[in-house]
PDB file of C-alpha atoms in Angstrom:
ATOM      1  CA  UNK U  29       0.000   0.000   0.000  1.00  0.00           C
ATOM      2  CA  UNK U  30       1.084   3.275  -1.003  1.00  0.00           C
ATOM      3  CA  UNK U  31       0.737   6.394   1.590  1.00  0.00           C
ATOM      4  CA  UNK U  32       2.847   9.444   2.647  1.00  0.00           C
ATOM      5  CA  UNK U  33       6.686   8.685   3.614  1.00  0.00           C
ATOM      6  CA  UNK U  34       7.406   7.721   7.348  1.00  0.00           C
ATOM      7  CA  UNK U  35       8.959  10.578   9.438  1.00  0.00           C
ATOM      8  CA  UNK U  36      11.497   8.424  10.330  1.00  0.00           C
ATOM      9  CA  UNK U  37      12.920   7.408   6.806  1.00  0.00           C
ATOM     10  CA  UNK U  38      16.315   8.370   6.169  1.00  0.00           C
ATOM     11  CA  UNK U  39      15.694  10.901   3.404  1.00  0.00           C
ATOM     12  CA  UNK U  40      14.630  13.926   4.439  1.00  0.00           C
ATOM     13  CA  UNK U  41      10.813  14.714   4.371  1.00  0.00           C
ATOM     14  CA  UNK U  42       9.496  15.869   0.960  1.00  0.00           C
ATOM     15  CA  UNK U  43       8.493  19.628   1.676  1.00  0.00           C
ATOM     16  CA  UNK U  44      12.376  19.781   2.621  1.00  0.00           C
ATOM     17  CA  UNK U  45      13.787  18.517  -0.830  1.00  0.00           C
ATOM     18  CA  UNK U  46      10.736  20.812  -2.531  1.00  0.00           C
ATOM     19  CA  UNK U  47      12.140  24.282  -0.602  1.00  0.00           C
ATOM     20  CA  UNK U  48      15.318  22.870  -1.571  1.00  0.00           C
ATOM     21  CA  UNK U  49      14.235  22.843  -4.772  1.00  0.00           C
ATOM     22  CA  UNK U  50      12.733  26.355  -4.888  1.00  0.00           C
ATOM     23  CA  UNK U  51       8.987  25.652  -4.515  1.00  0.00           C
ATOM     24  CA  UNK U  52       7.686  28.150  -1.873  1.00  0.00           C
ATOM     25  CA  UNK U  53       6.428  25.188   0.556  1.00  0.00           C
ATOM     26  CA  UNK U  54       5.984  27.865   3.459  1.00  0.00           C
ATOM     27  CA  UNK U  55       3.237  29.490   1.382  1.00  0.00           C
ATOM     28  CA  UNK U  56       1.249  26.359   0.927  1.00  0.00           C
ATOM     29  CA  UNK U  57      -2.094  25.129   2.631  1.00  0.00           C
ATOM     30  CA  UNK U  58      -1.573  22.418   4.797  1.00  0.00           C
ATOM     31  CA  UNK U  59      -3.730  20.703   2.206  1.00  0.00           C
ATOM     32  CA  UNK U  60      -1.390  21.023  -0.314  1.00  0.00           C
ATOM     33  CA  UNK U  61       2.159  19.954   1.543  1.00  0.00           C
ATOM     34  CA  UNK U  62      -0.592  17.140   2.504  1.00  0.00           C
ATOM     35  CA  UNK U  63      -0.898  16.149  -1.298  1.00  0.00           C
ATOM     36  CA  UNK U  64       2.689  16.789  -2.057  1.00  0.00           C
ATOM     37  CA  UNK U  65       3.622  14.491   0.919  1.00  0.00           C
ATOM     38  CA  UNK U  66       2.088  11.815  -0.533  1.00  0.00           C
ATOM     39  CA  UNK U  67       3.669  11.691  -3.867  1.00  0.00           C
ATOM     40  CA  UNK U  68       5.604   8.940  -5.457  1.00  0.00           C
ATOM     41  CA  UNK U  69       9.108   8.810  -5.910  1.00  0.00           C
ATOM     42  CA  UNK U  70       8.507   8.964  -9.820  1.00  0.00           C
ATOM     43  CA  UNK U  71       6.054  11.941  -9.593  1.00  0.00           C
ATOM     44  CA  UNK U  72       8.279  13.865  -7.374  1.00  0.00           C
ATOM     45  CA  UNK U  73      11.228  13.586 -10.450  1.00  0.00           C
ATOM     46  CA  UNK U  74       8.342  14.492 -13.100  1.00  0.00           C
ATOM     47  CA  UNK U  75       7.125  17.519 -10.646  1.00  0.00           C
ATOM     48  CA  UNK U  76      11.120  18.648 -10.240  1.00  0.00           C
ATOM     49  CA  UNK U  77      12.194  17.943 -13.999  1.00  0.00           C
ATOM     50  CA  UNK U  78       8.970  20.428 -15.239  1.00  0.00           C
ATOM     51  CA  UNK U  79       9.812  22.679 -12.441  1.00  0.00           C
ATOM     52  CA  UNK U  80      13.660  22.708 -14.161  1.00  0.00           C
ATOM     53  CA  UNK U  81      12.728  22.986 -17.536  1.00  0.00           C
ATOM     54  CA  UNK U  82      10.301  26.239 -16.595  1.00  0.00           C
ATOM     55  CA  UNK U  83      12.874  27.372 -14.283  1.00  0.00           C
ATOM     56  CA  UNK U  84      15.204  27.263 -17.481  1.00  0.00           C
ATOM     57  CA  UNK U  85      12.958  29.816 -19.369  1.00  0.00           C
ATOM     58  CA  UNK U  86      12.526  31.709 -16.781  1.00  0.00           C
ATOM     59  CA  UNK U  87      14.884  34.349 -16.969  1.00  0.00           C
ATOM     60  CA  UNK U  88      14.275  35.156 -20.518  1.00  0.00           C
ATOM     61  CA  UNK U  89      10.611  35.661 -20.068  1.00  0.00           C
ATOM     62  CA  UNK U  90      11.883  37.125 -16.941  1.00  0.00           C
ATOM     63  CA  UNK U  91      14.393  39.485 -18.707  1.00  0.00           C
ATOM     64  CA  UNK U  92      11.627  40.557 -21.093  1.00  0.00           C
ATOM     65  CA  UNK U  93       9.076  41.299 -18.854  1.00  0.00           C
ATOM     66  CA  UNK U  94      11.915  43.785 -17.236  1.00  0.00           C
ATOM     67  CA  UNK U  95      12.801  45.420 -20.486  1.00  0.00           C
ATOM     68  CA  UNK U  96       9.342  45.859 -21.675  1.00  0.00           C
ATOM     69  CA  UNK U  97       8.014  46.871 -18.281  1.00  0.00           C
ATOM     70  CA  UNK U  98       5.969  43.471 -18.495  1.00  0.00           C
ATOM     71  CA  UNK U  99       3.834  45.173 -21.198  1.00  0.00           C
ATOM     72  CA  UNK U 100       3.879  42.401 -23.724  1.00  0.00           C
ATOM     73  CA  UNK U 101       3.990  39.294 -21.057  1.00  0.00           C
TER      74      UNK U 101
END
């Protein structure tokens, strides 16, 4: 059966290795670090790889939002 990890596993719990990460865990409902605690190990590496790969455009749309005083974005 599949459920949220122990507190006493040897990784760290999951809303550590999310702020680690960059997601703003502090800001979430306890509802949603509920949901996010019970991911699997295979949807916590999809959740970080899209989280990379939007992180990676970031600072262009970023950039552009700064030059164009967010006008266009």
């Amino acid at each position: 059966m599949t459920g949220p990890p122990e507190k006493n596993s040897q990784h760290p719990p999951l809303t550590d290795e999310l702020r680690e990460a960059g997601f703003p865990v502090d800001l979430l409902t306890d509802e949603q670090r509920e949901v996010l605690s019970a991911l699997t190990p295979e949807e916590l590496a999809l959740l970080l790889d899209v989280k990379n790969r939007l992180d990676a455009v970031g600072p262009e749309v970023q950039a552009h939002g700064e030059i164009a005083g967010g006008a266009l974005f």
